[in-house]
Coordinates of C-alpha atoms in Angstrom, one line a residue:
M1138 CA 15.6 -8.7 -24.3
D1139 CA 14.2 -11.6 -26.2
S1140 CA 17.3 -11.8 -28.5
Q1141 CA 19.8 -12.6 -25.9
A1142 CA 19.5 -15.8 -23.6
V1143 CA 17.2 -16.1 -20.8
P1144 CA 19.1 -15.3 -17.6
K1145 CA 19.2 -18.4 -14.8
A1146 CA 17.8 -18.2 -11.4
S1147 CA 20.5 -15.7 -10.0
A1148 CA 22.3 -17.7 -7.1
A1149 CA 22.6 -14.6 -5.1
V1150 CA 19.1 -14.3 -3.1
V1151 CA 20.4 -10.6 -1.9
T1152 CA 21.5 -8.4 -4.7
P1153 CA 22.3 -4.4 -4.5
A1154 CA 19.4 -4.1 -6.8
R1155 CA 17.0 -5.9 -4.7
I1156 CA 18.2 -4.2 -1.9
G1157 CA 17.6 -0.7 -3.2
V1158 CA 14.1 -1.6 -4.5
S1159 CA 13.6 -2.5 -0.7
L1160 CA 14.6 0.7 0.7
L1161 CA 12.0 2.5 -1.6
F1162 CA 9.3 0.4 -0.2
L1163 CA 10.5 0.9 3.4
M1164 CA 10.5 4.9 3.2
N1165 CA 7.2 4.7 1.1
G1166 CA 5.7 2.7 4.1
F1167 CA 7.2 4.6 6.6
M1168 CA 6.0 8.0 5.3
I1169 CA 2.3 6.7 5.4
G1170 CA 2.8 4.8 8.9
A1171 CA 4.5 8.3 10.2
W1172 CA 1.3 10.0 8.9
A1173 CA -1.3 7.3 10.4
P1174 CA -1.0 8.8 13.9
K1175 CA -0.9 12.5 12.9
I1176 CA -4.4 12.4 11.5
P1177 CA -6.2 13.2 15.0
E1178 CA -4.1 16.1 15.4
F1179 CA -4.6 17.3 12.0
A1180 CA -8.2 17.0 12.0
E1181 CA -8.4 18.8 15.5
R1182 CA -6.2 21.6 14.6
L1183 CA -7.9 22.5 11.3
G1184 CA -11.4 21.6 12.9
L1185 CA -12.5 18.6 10.8
S1186 CA -15.6 17.0 12.0
E1187 CA -15.6 13.0 10.6
S1188 CA -17.4 14.0 7.5
T1189 CA -15.0 16.4 6.6
L1190 CA -11.9 14.4 7.7
G1191 CA -13.5 11.9 5.4
L1192 CA -13.1 14.5 2.7
M1193 CA -9.6 15.4 3.2
I1194 CA -9.0 11.7 3.3
L1195 CA -10.5 11.5 -0.2
T1196 CA -8.3 14.3 -1.4
F1197 CA -5.5 12.2 -0.5
G1198 CA -7.0 9.3 -2.7
L1199 CA -7.8 11.7 -5.4
G1200 CA -3.9 12.8 -5.7
S1201 CA -2.9 9.3 -6.0
I1202 CA -5.2 8.3 -8.4
V1203 CA -4.5 11.3 -10.7
M1204 CA -0.9 10.8 -10.5
M1205 CA -0.6 6.8 -10.6
P1206 CA -1.3 7.0 -14.6
L1207 CA 1.0 10.0 -15.0
A1208 CA 3.4 8.2 -13.2
G1209 CA 2.8 5.0 -15.3
M1210 CA 3.7 7.2 -18.9
Q1211 CA 6.6 8.6 -17.2
I1212 CA 7.8 5.2 -16.2
A1213 CA 7.3 4.1 -20.1
R1214 CA 9.5 7.2 -20.9
F1215 CA 12.2 7.3 -18.3
G1216 CA 11.8 4.2 -16.7
S1217 CA 10.8 3.2 -13.2
S1218 CA 14.4 4.0 -11.6
R1219 CA 14.5 7.6 -12.5
V1220 CA 10.6 7.8 -11.8
S1221 CA 10.8 5.9 -8.1
K1222 CA 13.8 8.2 -7.3
I1223 CA 12.3 11.7 -8.4
S1224 CA 8.9 11.1 -6.6
A1225 CA 10.4 10.0 -3.4
L1226 CA 12.4 12.9 -3.4
L1227 CA 9.7 15.1 -3.9
L1228 CA 7.7 13.2 -1.1
T1229 CA 10.5 13.7 1.3
P1230 CA 9.1 17.2 2.4
T1231 CA 5.1 16.5 2.3
L1232 CA 4.8 15.5 5.8
L1233 CA 6.3 19.0 6.6
L1234 CA 4.0 20.9 4.7
L1235 CA 1.3 18.7 6.1
T1236 CA 2.2 19.5 9.9
W1237 CA 2.7 23.1 9.2
V1238 CA -0.7 24.0 7.1
G1239 CA -2.9 26.2 9.2
G1240 CA -6.4 26.1 7.3
I1241 CA -8.6 24.0 5.3
W1242 CA -7.4 24.6 2.0
S1243 CA -3.8 25.0 2.3
G1244 CA -4.5 21.2 4.2
A1245 CA -6.2 20.1 1.0
V1246 CA -3.3 21.0 -1.4
A1247 CA -0.8 19.5 1.1
I1248 CA -2.7 16.4 1.8
F1249 CA -3.1 16.5 -2.6
L1250 CA 0.4 16.3 -3.0
F1251 CA 0.8 13.9 -0.2
G1252 CA -1.3 11.4 -1.5
G1253 CA -0.1 12.0 -5.3
L1254 CA 3.6 11.3 -4.7
I1255 CA 2.8 8.3 -2.7
G1256 CA 0.4 6.8 -5.4
A1257 CA 3.4 8.1 -7.7
M1258 CA 5.8 6.5 -6.4
D1259 CA 4.3 3.0 -5.3
V1260 CA 3.6 2.6 -9.0
A1261 CA 7.4 3.2 -9.7
M1262 CA 8.7 1.3 -7.2
N1263 CA 6.3 -1.7 -8.1
A1264 CA 7.1 -1.4 -11.7
N1265 CA 11.3 -1.7 -10.5
A1266 CA 10.2 -4.8 -8.2
V1267 CA 9.2 -6.3 -11.6
A1268 CA 12.2 -5.5 -13.5
V1269 CA 14.1 -6.9 -10.7
E1270 CA 12.1 -9.9 -10.1
K1271 CA 12.5 -10.6 -14.1
S1272 CA 16.3 -9.9 -13.9
M1273 CA 16.6 -12.2 -10.8
R1274 CA 14.5 -14.8 -12.5
R1275 CA 12.9 -15.4 -8.5
A1276 CA 9.8 -13.8 -6.6
I1277 CA 10.3 -10.9 -4.5
M1278 CA 7.4 -9.1 -4.5
S1279 CA 6.1 -10.3 -1.4
S1280 CA 9.1 -9.5 0.5
C1281 CA 8.8 -6.2 -1.0
H1282 CA 5.7 -5.5 0.3
A1283 CA 7.0 -6.6 3.7
F1284 CA 9.5 -3.9 3.5
W1285 CA 6.7 -1.5 3.0
S1286 CA 4.7 -2.6 6.3
L1287 CA 8.0 -3.0 8.0
G1288 CA 7.7 1.0 6.8
G1289 CA 4.2 1.4 7.9
L1290 CA 4.8 -0.4 11.2
I1291 CA 7.9 1.7 12.2
G1292 CA 6.5 4.8 11.4
S1293 CA 3.5 4.3 13.2
S1294 CA 4.2 2.6 16.3
T1295 CA 6.8 5.4 16.7
G1296 CA 4.6 8.1 15.6
G1297 CA 2.2 8.5 18.7
F1298 CA 4.9 8.3 21.1
L1299 CA 7.4 10.6 19.2
I1300 CA 4.1 13.3 18.9
D1301 CA 3.4 12.9 22.4
H1302 CA 7.0 13.5 23.8
M1303 CA 8.6 15.8 21.3
G1304 CA 5.6 17.5 19.9
V1305 CA 4.2 17.5 16.4
G1306 CA 6.6 19.3 14.8
A1307 CA 9.7 18.0 15.8
H1308 CA 8.2 14.5 15.1
A1309 CA 7.6 15.5 11.3
V1310 CA 11.1 17.0 11.0
L1311 CA 12.5 13.6 12.4
V1312 CA 10.4 11.7 9.9
T1313 CA 11.6 13.9 7.1
V1314 CA 15.5 13.6 8.1
V1315 CA 15.1 9.8 8.3
A1316 CA 13.3 9.9 4.9
A1317 CA 16.2 11.2 3.1
L1318 CA 18.5 9.1 4.6
M1319 CA 16.6 5.9 3.1
I1320 CA 16.7 7.3 -0.3
L1321 CA 20.1 8.3 0.0
A1322 CA 21.5 5.0 0.9
S1323 CA 19.4 3.6 -1.9
W1324 CA 19.9 6.1 -5.0
K1325 CA 23.3 4.4 -6.4
I1326 CA 21.5 0.8 -6.3
V1327 CA 18.2 0.8 -7.7
F1328 CA 17.9 -1.5 -10.0
H1329 CA 18.6 0.8 -13.7
D1330 CA 15.9 -0.5 -16.4
A1331 CA 15.5 1.0 -19.6
P1332 CA 12.7 3.1 -20.7
H1333 CA 9.8 1.1 -22.7
P1334 CA 8.9 3.5 -25.9
D1335 CA 7.2 0.9 -27.4
E1336 CA 4.6 0.6 -24.3
A1337 CA 4.5 5.0 -24.5
A1338 CA 3.3 4.8 -27.9
E1339 CA 0.7 1.6 -27.3
G1340 CA -0.4 4.2 -24.0
R1341 CA -1.6 6.8 -26.3
G1342 CA -4.1 4.8 -28.1
A1343 CA -4.5 2.9 -25.1
R1344 CA -7.7 0.4 -24.8
L1345 CA -9.1 -0.8 -22.1
P1346 CA -8.4 -4.8 -21.8
R1347 CA -11.8 -6.2 -23.1
S1348 CA -11.0 -9.2 -20.8
P1349 CA -12.7 -10.0 -17.7
L1350 CA -9.6 -11.2 -16.2
P1351 CA -7.8 -8.2 -14.9
W1352 CA -11.1 -6.8 -13.7
L1353 CA -12.2 -9.5 -11.8
I1354 CA -8.6 -9.7 -10.1
G1355 CA -8.9 -5.8 -9.7
I1356 CA -12.3 -6.4 -7.5
M1357 CA -10.5 -9.0 -5.5
A1358 CA -7.4 -6.2 -4.6
L1359 CA -10.3 -3.7 -4.2
F1360 CA -12.0 -5.7 -1.8
C1361 CA -9.1 -6.4 0.4
M1362 CA -7.6 -2.5 0.5
V1363 CA -10.8 -1.2 1.7
P1364 CA -10.6 -2.7 4.9
E1365 CA -6.7 -2.5 4.8
G1366 CA -7.5 1.7 4.1
A1367 CA -9.9 1.3 7.0
V1368 CA -7.4 0.2 9.7
L1369 CA -4.9 3.0 8.4
D1370 CA -7.5 5.9 8.4
W1371 CA -9.6 5.1 11.2
G1372 CA -8.2 2.3 13.4
A1373 CA -6.3 5.2 15.6
L1374 CA -9.7 7.4 16.0
Y1375 CA -11.6 4.0 16.6
M1376 CA -9.2 3.4 19.9
R1377 CA -9.4 6.7 20.9
S1378 CA -13.0 7.5 20.5
E1379 CA -15.0 4.5 20.6
L1380 CA -12.6 2.2 23.0
G1381 CA -11.1 5.1 25.3
A1382 CA -7.6 4.2 24.1
S1383 CA -4.3 6.8 24.5
V1384 CA -2.9 8.5 22.0
T1385 CA 0.3 5.9 22.2
L1386 CA -1.8 3.0 22.4
S1387 CA -4.2 4.3 19.5
G1388 CA -1.5 4.1 17.5
L1389 CA -0.7 0.4 18.4
A1390 CA -4.1 -0.3 16.4
Y1391 CA -2.0 -0.1 12.7
A1392 CA 1.2 -1.2 14.3
A1393 CA -0.2 -4.3 15.5
F1394 CA -1.5 -4.6 11.4
S1395 CA 1.5 -4.1 10.4
L1396 CA 3.7 -6.4 12.1
T1397 CA 1.7 -9.4 11.8
M1398 CA 1.1 -8.5 8.1
A1399 CA 4.9 -7.7 7.8
V1400 CA 5.8 -10.5 9.2
M1401 CA 3.5 -12.7 6.7
R1402 CA 5.0 -10.9 4.1
F1403 CA 8.5 -11.8 4.5
A1404 CA 7.3 -15.9 4.8
G1405 CA 4.8 -15.0 1.4
D1406 CA 7.0 -16.2 -1.5
L1407 CA 8.1 -19.1 0.6
I1408 CA 4.3 -20.4 1.6
R1409 CA 3.0 -19.4 -1.8
D1410 CA 5.8 -21.7 -3.7
R1411 CA 4.9 -24.5 -0.7
F1412 CA 0.8 -24.4 -1.3
G1413 CA 0.1 -22.3 -4.6
A1414 CA -1.4 -19.5 -4.7
V1415 CA -5.0 -20.7 -4.6
M1416 CA -4.6 -22.1 -1.5
T1417 CA -2.7 -19.7 0.3
L1418 CA -5.4 -16.8 -1.1
R1419 CA -8.3 -18.9 0.7
A1420 CA -6.6 -19.3 3.6
C1421 CA -5.2 -15.5 4.4
V1422 CA -8.8 -14.5 3.5
V1423 CA -10.5 -16.8 5.8
I1424 CA -8.3 -15.1 8.6
A1425 CA -8.8 -11.7 7.6
I1426 CA -12.4 -12.1 7.9
F1427 CA -12.3 -13.4 11.5
G1428 CA -9.7 -10.4 12.2
M1429 CA -12.4 -7.9 10.8
L1430 CA -15.0 -9.2 12.8
L1431 CA -13.2 -9.4 16.2
I1432 CA -12.1 -5.5 15.7
G1433 CA -16.0 -4.7 15.2
F1434 CA -17.0 -7.1 18.3
A1435 CA -14.2 -6.1 20.3
E1436 CA -15.5 -4.9 24.1
N1437 CA -11.9 -3.7 25.0
T1438 CA -8.2 -2.3 23.7
S1439 CA -6.4 -5.6 23.8
V1440 CA -9.2 -7.6 21.9
A1441 CA -9.4 -5.1 19.4
I1442 CA -5.5 -4.8 19.1
A1443 CA -5.6 -8.5 18.7
G1444 CA -8.3 -8.2 15.7
F1445 CA -6.0 -6.0 13.9
A1446 CA -3.3 -8.2 14.1
L1447 CA -5.4 -11.0 12.8
A1448 CA -6.7 -9.0 9.9
G1449 CA -2.9 -7.9 8.9
I1450 CA -2.1 -11.9 8.7
G1451 CA -5.0 -12.3 6.7
I1452 CA -4.6 -9.3 4.2
S1453 CA -1.0 -9.7 4.2
N1454 CA -0.1 -12.2 1.0
I1455 CA -3.6 -11.1 -0.8
V1456 CA -2.4 -8.2 -2.5
P1457 CA 0.7 -9.4 -3.8
I1458 CA -0.7 -12.4 -5.3
C1459 CA -3.4 -10.5 -6.9
F1460 CA -0.5 -8.2 -8.3
S1461 CA 1.5 -11.2 -9.6
A1462 CA -2.0 -12.6 -11.0
A1463 CA -2.5 -9.5 -12.8
G1464 CA 1.1 -9.3 -14.0
N1465 CA 0.8 -13.1 -15.4
L1466 CA -2.5 -13.3 -17.2
P1467 CA -2.2 -14.9 -20.4
G1468 CA -2.2 -13.0 -23.5
M1469 CA -1.7 -9.7 -22.1
A1470 CA 0.8 -7.3 -21.6
A1471 CA 2.4 -7.5 -17.9
G1472 CA 2.1 -3.7 -17.7
V1473 CA -1.9 -3.7 -19.0
G1474 CA -3.0 -6.1 -16.2
L1475 CA -1.1 -4.5 -13.8
S1476 CA -1.9 -1.0 -14.3
V1477 CA -6.0 -1.9 -13.8
V1478 CA -5.5 -3.8 -11.0
T1479 CA -3.2 -1.6 -9.2
T1480 CA -5.7 1.6 -9.9
M1481 CA -8.6 -0.3 -8.5
G1482 CA -7.1 -1.9 -5.6
Y1483 CA -5.4 1.5 -4.9
S1484 CA -8.5 3.2 -5.0
G1485 CA -10.0 0.9 -2.4
I1486 CA -7.2 2.0 0.1
L1487 CA -7.6 5.7 -1.2
V1488 CA -10.9 6.5 -2.1
A1489 CA -13.2 4.4 0.1
P1490 CA -12.0 5.1 3.6
S1491 CA -13.3 8.7 2.6
G1492 CA -17.1 7.1 2.3
I1493 CA -16.6 5.4 5.8
G1494 CA -16.4 8.9 7.8
F1495 CA -20.2 9.8 6.2
I1496 CA -21.4 6.1 7.5
A1497 CA -19.3 6.5 10.7
E1498 CA -21.1 9.7 11.9
H1499 CA -24.5 7.6 11.8
T1500 CA -23.5 3.9 12.7
G1501 CA -19.8 4.8 14.8
L1502 CA -16.8 2.7 13.7
A1503 CA -17.3 -0.6 15.1
S1504 CA -20.2 -1.8 12.9
I1505 CA -18.1 -0.5 9.6
F1506 CA -14.8 -3.0 10.7
A1507 CA -17.3 -6.0 11.4
G1508 CA -19.3 -5.1 7.9
L1509 CA -15.9 -4.6 6.1
S1510 CA -15.9 -8.5 6.2
A1511 CA -18.7 -9.1 4.0
L1512 CA -16.3 -7.8 0.9
L1513 CA -13.6 -10.3 1.9
V1514 CA -16.2 -12.9 1.5
V1515 CA -16.5 -11.8 -2.1
V1516 CA -12.7 -12.1 -2.7
L1517 CA -13.0 -15.7 -1.6
F1518 CA -15.5 -16.5 -4.0
L1519 CA -13.3 -15.2 -6.8
S1520 CA -10.3 -17.1 -5.0
S1521 CA -9.9 -19.3 -7.8
L1522 CA -8.6 -16.2 -10.4
A1523 CA -5.5 -16.7 -8.0
R1524 CA -4.2 -19.4 -10.1
H1525 CA -2.6 -17.1 -12.6
A1526 CA -0.1 -15.7 -10.3
D1527 CA 1.6 -19.4 -10.4
N1528 CA 2.7 -18.7 -14.1
A1529 CA 5.5 -16.0 -13.0
H1530 CA 7.8 -19.0 -12.3
H1531 CA 7.0 -21.6 -15.2

C-alpha cells in the first residue's frame, strides 16, 4: 500500500463498494429492528419476568462480546469482506430460530447465536467501511451508520404492525426473505480487501494499549450506547406497561428513535466537516440529555415518542465520531484503538440493558430513562477527545 501513490479523493461519491457496505449495514440494522417489537411476545411465550428477560438480553450481549474479538482475528486472516458475508449469511435464519423456540434453554441458545452473529458482522462491516473510506479518501462512516439506523427503522416500525396482522411466524419468514435479498444484492460488490496477516501475527502477542486515550474514548462510546441499548430493549415495554400503548404504537418508540438517528447520520459527515468533531459532539450530547429526560418524565405516549425522537437526534453522531477518533489516534494502529472502543461501546448496548431489567423491577422504567442522562453528562466532560476524529481527513 505504502509503495503506491496515495489515491486522490475519488470523484465518485457513490461507488459499488460503498453501496455494498451500506447494504450490509442496512441488513444488520433491519434484523435488530425486526427483533425489537418481537421482544414482548418472546418474553410472554417463554414466561419470562423482567429480570429473566434481562438475563436473556444479557445472553444476547455475551454472544456479541464472545464473537466480536473472534471476528476481528478472522478479519486479519481473511479480510473484512469475507467475514462480513459469511456472518451475514449465518445471521439470516436466526430470527426464525427465535420465533420457533419453546423453552428457556433453547431460547438462550438462539439468542446467544443471534447476538453473536450480529456482533461478528458488526465488527466486519465497520472494518469494511474503514477500508472503503481509505480507498475513497472521504468520510462515509456516518452514512454507513445511517443505513444501519434506517434498517432498524424499517424493521421496528413495520414489525409491530406485521406481527399484529400476520402473526409472529409469518413476520419472521418475511424478515428472513428480505434480509436474504439484501445480502444477495450486496454479494458481488462488497469491497474486497486483502487479509492483513501481519495484524494477525501482532494479535497473538496482543498487548492492550497503555495510552489512556482509547479507554477514555471507549467510555464515551459506552456511555452513549447504554441509552441506545435501553431504547432498543426496553422502549417498547415501557410504552406498553407504563404508558399503556398498543403493540403497534409501542413499536414506534424505537422507530422514532431510529428515524431521527438515520436522518441525522446522513447529514453527519457534512455537519462534522463544517463545525468540527468537538462542536458537533457537544451539541449532540446536550440534545440527547434533553431527550432522555423527556422520555423519563413523559405523562403520555406522544411526549415519550417526542423524547425518543430527540434522543435519536442527539445520540446519532456521537458513536461515529468516537469510532473515527479511535481509528485515528496518534501513534496507534487503527485496529488497536478501534477494537478497544468498539468492544467497550457495544458492551454498553449489549450488556447494560440486562442490568436495567433488574433495576426496573424495583423502580420502573421511567426513572431509568431519566437517570441515564447522567451518563451523557460524563460524555460532555470528555468531549474534547473528539478532536482526534478530525485527523481522518488531514
